[in-house]
Amino acid sequence: MEPSLLDLLNRHAERSPDAVAVSAGAPTGWESATWAELRAAASAVAGRARGLPAGAGPVVLVVDNSIACITVLLGLAIASREVLLVESANSYLADEQSAVFRAEPSCVVGPEGLATTASGRLTYLDFGDLTAGPSGAPARGGCASMIHQLTSGSTGEQRIVRHSVANVVRGGHIYRDVHGLTGTDTVFVTVPLAHSFGLIGGLAAALVSGARLLTLTRFNLRVLLAGLRDGATVMLSTPLGYELIASASSAERQESSLRLALSSGGPLSERVAAKAAHRLGIRIHQIYGSTETGLVACTYDRTEPWPDGSVGRFGPGVDWRMAPDDATAHDDAGRLLVRTATMFDGYLDSGAPDAGDGFYDTGDLVRVDERGHLFVVARKNTFVNVGGRKINPRRIERVIAEHREVAEIAVYGAESEGDEQEIHAAVVLTGSTGVAELLRFCRSRLMPYEVPHRVHVVSELPRTALGKVSVQRLIRERA
Amino acid sequence: MGYVLALPPLAPTDDFFGAGGDSGRAMQILSELVVRYGPDDSALAERLHEELVLAMFDDGTPEALAVVIGRY
């Protein structure tokens, strides 16, 4: 049985009331709260939660990584309110067709001024409405508290993943155990806390370890570098984040007590990994997981070097198996199915998370070597089924990218007429190359069925906040 | 700086992020600026790139970046 959030807050507030629990940085400065302050404020929020509008749907929390936001999140969870996390830079609240609206939220809580930019159909509250004013006894609901998060989904709309708070706390224990986090650590989260990596690897891991949490309320490299100098021992970022950090700081001028650097949100290229490791003086460890499952595999500190290209070994409590994938050219690869200690409870719009045996199909094509190292050969939706042939679009991208006037490319599958898929390429071109020339180039290097059916010339590839190419937006915008 | 956003050139006081830029685009622009306007000396060029990356998130206007470039 995992300790509850309130148990954890009580433990730290009693043992080290005056130690800083969380500091949030912005260009205007840092604000901090001690464990005693955080416990008091979160308990008061729990007490005010009974004043929130009633409604079947979750409370949508607009997550800006501020102390007020963290306080409200903890308070609502303590009060057993269902909470749906969205990051502050989002377009869902203005889009009445979005998954957030389909969840029929009882209200939206966020930073001041939110209501002016969002749909009038929702009820808005500021963090301040919950962090200040009279508070009663915590209104504890009868049900287990749930945290909902958006997931990119597959080819369709976004979906909402449900996790119990106990699951989130369990996920924090896994990070703590794998990476040896303690109360002397300072965990610096440079990614949004609304997503699984920041929420579990950052907030929950710090809570279970009693570590100090550092966050950024607005991405700014000077503030980030200041956080690194200010005692961060663990940092969480994305491949792009590491690229920025490496670009902005010479090794000789970067003093820090950093001992652990974690990367998630997308594949970490060898180039960025090497550049960041050189600048930070430590190896960057990859986390491979999903919103649905939590951590699946990771690399961690050990004396033996990790094989190139591996995302590490399976985490504690992960059961896995591979589904045969006869149609691909990879004899030893298969689709990864996993069952973790932090499995989701299901999607908001449908009950079952799996086909029945508790395993989640990651959709990723992987290979596992004899020593248990996991290699991701192709990520979810990264094959396109063309008439029964599974084409790896990453390979097509690589081939097309060899054209000297292709700056960026995304290749993806889209539904054609009937139930078939076809290959689309969205491409950023420089110089005078046009679609005709590009297709001529493709045909000289690819089998006819591998040549994109459609080429969209775009000015930039749409990306998610974590830097992944958003195939969903590509499909929607080019429909 | 508008080019990378498929926009007309930004005015000196237009903020890159306000105009629709993101971190990835920013990296692209800064590399281009260093190649086009930076010093020939590679160590100095690297220093300029570092300063620009930092400056971009403080004040992402052409005017502010020009001040940084002007020092090299």
mmCIF file of N, CA, C and O in Angstrom, chain A residues 218-222 225 240 243-244 247-250 253 275 279 408 429 459-460 463, chain B residues 3-6 20 22-25 27-28 46-47 49-51 53-55 57-58:
data_model
loop_
_atom_site.group_PDB
_atom_site.id
_atom_site.type_symbol
_atom_site.label_atom_id
_atom_site.label_comp_id
_atom_site.label_asym_id
_atom_site.label_seq_id
_atom_site.Cartn_x
_atom_site.Cartn_y
_atom_site.Cartn_z
ATOM 1 N N ARG A 218 8.290 29.555 -16.520
ATOM 2 C CA ARG A 218 8.399 29.967 -17.912
ATOM 3 C C ARG A 218 9.768 29.550 -18.380
ATOM 4 O O ARG A 218 10.757 29.742 -17.661
ATOM 5 N N PHE A 219 9.857 28.956 -19.572
ATOM 6 C CA PHE A 219 11.153 28.473 -20.013
ATOM 7 C C PHE A 219 12.080 29.639 -20.295
ATOM 8 O O PHE A 219 11.803 30.497 -21.122
ATOM 9 N N ASN A 220 13.190 29.683 -19.582
ATOM 10 C CA ASN A 220 14.198 30.708 -19.798
ATOM 11 C C ASN A 220 15.538 30.073 -19.456
ATOM 12 O O ASN A 220 15.724 29.515 -18.379
ATOM 13 N N LEU A 221 16.476 30.175 -20.392
ATOM 14 C CA LEU A 221 17.740 29.454 -20.188
ATOM 15 C C LEU A 221 18.583 30.020 -19.052
ATOM 16 O O LEU A 221 19.271 29.274 -18.367
ATOM 17 N N ARG A 222 18.537 31.343 -18.869
ATOM 18 C CA ARG A 222 19.328 31.909 -17.762
ATOM 19 C C ARG A 222 18.814 31.392 -16.430
ATOM 20 O O ARG A 222 19.594 31.072 -15.533
ATOM 21 N N LEU A 225 19.898 27.763 -16.076
ATOM 22 C CA LEU A 225 21.304 27.620 -15.691
ATOM 23 C C LEU A 225 21.510 28.043 -14.237
ATOM 24 O O LEU A 225 22.319 27.459 -13.516
ATOM 25 N N LEU A 240 15.451 18.289 -26.845
ATOM 26 C CA LEU A 240 15.641 19.688 -27.251
ATOM 27 C C LEU A 240 16.152 20.534 -26.089
ATOM 28 O O LEU A 240 17.017 21.392 -26.267
ATOM 29 N N GLU A 243 19.746 20.003 -25.780
ATOM 30 C CA GLU A 243 20.451 20.677 -26.866
ATOM 31 C C GLU A 243 20.621 22.171 -26.538
ATOM 32 O O GLU A 243 21.686 22.751 -26.735
ATOM 33 N N LEU A 244 19.555 22.782 -26.031
ATOM 34 C CA LEU A 244 19.615 24.206 -25.664
ATOM 35 C C LEU A 244 20.627 24.441 -24.546
ATOM 36 O O LEU A 244 21.422 25.370 -24.600
ATOM 37 N N SER A 247 24.069 24.196 -25.785
ATOM 38 C CA SER A 247 24.432 25.319 -26.649
ATOM 39 C C SER A 247 24.694 26.585 -25.860
ATOM 40 O O SER A 247 25.345 27.497 -26.348
ATOM 41 N N ALA A 248 24.135 26.662 -24.667
ATOM 42 C CA ALA A 248 24.202 27.929 -23.931
ATOM 43 C C ALA A 248 25.241 27.933 -22.823
ATOM 44 O O ALA A 248 25.363 28.905 -22.103
ATOM 45 N N SER A 249 25.960 26.870 -22.656
ATOM 46 C CA SER A 249 26.874 26.835 -21.512
ATOM 47 C C SER A 249 28.149 26.103 -21.851
ATOM 48 O O SER A 249 28.142 24.928 -22.139
ATOM 49 N N SER A 250 29.247 26.812 -21.776
ATOM 50 C CA SER A 250 30.539 26.169 -21.969
ATOM 51 C C SER A 250 30.883 25.347 -20.740
ATOM 52 O O SER A 250 30.546 25.723 -19.629
ATOM 53 N N ARG A 253 32.546 27.027 -17.827
ATOM 54 C CA ARG A 253 31.812 28.022 -17.054
ATOM 55 C C ARG A 253 30.605 27.416 -16.353
ATOM 56 O O ARG A 253 29.843 28.108 -15.721
ATOM 57 N N LYS A 275 26.797 15.784 -26.844
ATOM 58 C CA LYS A 275 27.023 17.220 -26.643
ATOM 59 C C LYS A 275 26.632 17.631 -25.207
ATOM 60 O O LYS A 275 27.372 18.345 -24.529
ATOM 61 N N ARG A 279 28.966 18.879 -21.954
ATOM 62 C CA ARG A 279 28.754 20.155 -21.267
ATOM 63 C C ARG A 279 28.444 19.963 -19.792
ATOM 64 O O ARG A 279 28.872 20.741 -18.946
ATOM 65 N N GLU A 408 13.723 19.557 -43.118
ATOM 66 C CA GLU A 408 13.044 18.739 -42.107
ATOM 67 C C GLU A 408 12.009 17.900 -42.821
ATOM 68 O O GLU A 408 11.415 18.359 -43.809
ATOM 69 N N LEU A 429 11.383 22.556 -47.188
ATOM 70 C CA LEU A 429 12.376 22.604 -48.265
ATOM 71 C C LEU A 429 13.137 23.918 -48.237
ATOM 72 O O LEU A 429 12.595 24.964 -47.875
ATOM 73 N N SER A 459 6.108 24.984 -43.839
ATOM 74 C CA SER A 459 7.133 25.912 -43.351
ATOM 75 C C SER A 459 7.792 25.398 -42.079
ATOM 76 O O SER A 459 8.921 25.730 -41.764
ATOM 77 N N GLU A 460 7.058 24.609 -41.325
ATOM 78 C CA GLU A 460 7.651 23.987 -40.147
ATOM 79 C C GLU A 460 6.811 22.790 -39.751
ATOM 80 O O GLU A 460 5.612 22.743 -40.035
ATOM 81 N N ARG A 463 4.972 20.545 -33.666
ATOM 82 C CA ARG A 463 5.532 19.702 -32.614
ATOM 83 C C ARG A 463 4.743 19.849 -31.333
ATOM 84 O O ARG A 463 4.142 20.889 -31.078
ATOM 85 N N TYR B 3 11.390 34.639 -41.801
ATOM 86 C CA TYR B 3 11.464 33.598 -42.813
ATOM 87 C C TYR B 3 11.199 32.208 -42.240
ATOM 88 O O TYR B 3 10.419 31.430 -42.788
ATOM 89 N N VAL B 4 11.821 31.930 -41.121
ATOM 90 C CA VAL B 4 11.690 30.599 -40.530
ATOM 91 C C VAL B 4 10.259 30.344 -40.056
ATOM 92 O O VAL B 4 9.833 29.212 -39.896
ATOM 93 N N LEU B 5 9.505 31.415 -39.867
ATOM 94 C CA LEU B 5 8.099 31.269 -39.488
ATOM 95 C C LEU B 5 7.191 31.393 -40.701
ATOM 96 O O LEU B 5 5.968 31.429 -40.568
ATOM 97 N N ALA B 6 7.813 31.496 -41.881
ATOM 98 C CA ALA B 6 7.058 31.727 -43.118
ATOM 99 C C ALA B 6 6.244 33.014 -43.021
ATOM 100 O O ALA B 6 5.077 33.067 -43.385
ATOM 101 N N GLY B 20 5.122 33.477 -33.025
ATOM 102 C CA GLY B 20 4.871 32.075 -33.342
ATOM 103 C C GLY B 20 6.110 31.195 -33.322
ATOM 104 O O GLY B 20 6.061 30.041 -33.746
ATOM 105 N N ASP B 22 9.278 28.952 -31.717
ATOM 106 C CA ASP B 22 9.465 28.029 -30.604
ATOM 107 C C ASP B 22 10.957 27.770 -30.439
ATOM 108 O O ASP B 22 11.766 28.287 -31.190
ATOM 109 N N SER B 23 11.271 26.941 -29.459
ATOM 110 C CA SER B 23 12.676 26.725 -29.141
ATOM 111 C C SER B 23 13.452 26.144 -30.326
ATOM 112 O O SER B 23 14.585 26.530 -30.591
ATOM 113 N N GLY B 24 12.830 25.231 -31.015
ATOM 114 C CA GLY B 24 13.512 24.592 -32.145
ATOM 115 C C GLY B 24 13.808 25.585 -33.259
ATOM 116 O O GLY B 24 14.914 25.635 -33.796
ATOM 117 N N ARG B 25 12.804 26.393 -33.582
ATOM 118 C CA ARG B 25 12.996 27.442 -34.614
ATOM 119 C C ARG B 25 14.070 28.428 -34.150
ATOM 120 O O ARG B 25 14.842 28.928 -34.949
ATOM 121 N N MET B 27 16.658 27.885 -32.314
ATOM 122 C CA MET B 27 17.986 27.314 -32.528
ATOM 123 C C MET B 27 18.403 27.477 -33.981
ATOM 124 O O MET B 27 19.544 27.783 -34.291
ATOM 125 N N GLN B 28 17.441 27.263 -34.860
ATOM 126 C CA GLN B 28 17.737 27.350 -36.286
ATOM 127 C C GLN B 28 18.153 28.773 -36.664
ATOM 128 O O GLN B 28 19.141 28.986 -37.363
ATOM 129 N N GLU B 46 31.463 30.612 -31.402
ATOM 130 C CA GLU B 46 30.768 29.741 -30.452
ATOM 131 C C GLU B 46 30.287 30.540 -29.237
ATOM 132 O O GLU B 46 29.171 30.342 -28.746
ATOM 133 N N ARG B 47 31.147 31.465 -28.793
ATOM 134 C CA ARG B 47 30.755 32.331 -27.674
ATOM 135 C C ARG B 47 29.522 33.162 -28.033
ATOM 136 O O ARG B 47 28.602 33.311 -27.232
ATOM 137 N N HIS B 49 27.269 32.398 -30.228
ATOM 138 C CA HIS B 49 26.109 31.509 -30.276
ATOM 139 C C HIS B 49 25.552 31.268 -28.878
ATOM 140 O O HIS B 49 24.344 31.337 -28.652
ATOM 141 N N GLU B 50 26.451 31.031 -27.933
ATOM 142 C CA GLU B 50 26.011 30.832 -26.541
ATOM 143 C C GLU B 50 25.260 32.041 -26.016
ATOM 144 O O GLU B 50 24.201 31.916 -25.395
ATOM 145 N N GLU B 51 25.830 33.204 -26.284
ATOM 146 C CA GLU B 51 25.183 34.429 -25.776
ATOM 147 C C GLU B 51 23.824 34.652 -26.429
ATOM 148 O O GLU B 51 22.884 35.108 -25.778
ATOM 149 N N VAL B 53 21.807 32.327 -27.619
ATOM 150 C CA VAL B 53 20.832 31.352 -27.102
ATOM 151 C C VAL B 53 20.264 31.854 -25.774
ATOM 152 O O VAL B 53 19.051 31.789 -25.529
ATOM 153 N N LEU B 54 21.143 32.389 -24.925
ATOM 154 C CA LEU B 54 20.675 32.927 -23.649
ATOM 155 C C LEU B 54 19.780 34.149 -23.861
ATOM 156 O O LEU B 54 18.723 34.279 -23.255
ATOM 157 N N ALA B 55 20.239 35.048 -24.749
ATOM 158 C CA ALA B 55 19.535 36.314 -24.960
ATOM 159 C C ALA B 55 18.152 36.104 -25.575
ATOM 160 O O ALA B 55 17.199 36.812 -25.259
ATOM 161 N N PHE B 57 15.854 33.933 -25.105
ATOM 162 C CA PHE B 57 14.743 33.662 -24.189
ATOM 163 C C PHE B 57 14.483 34.832 -23.233
ATOM 164 O O PHE B 57 13.451 34.888 -22.574
ATOM 165 N N ASP B 58 15.450 35.776 -23.162
ATOM 166 C CA ASP B 58 15.220 36.991 -22.370
ATOM 167 C C ASP B 58 14.394 37.975 -23.175
ATOM 168 O O ASP B 58 13.473 38.596 -22.667
#
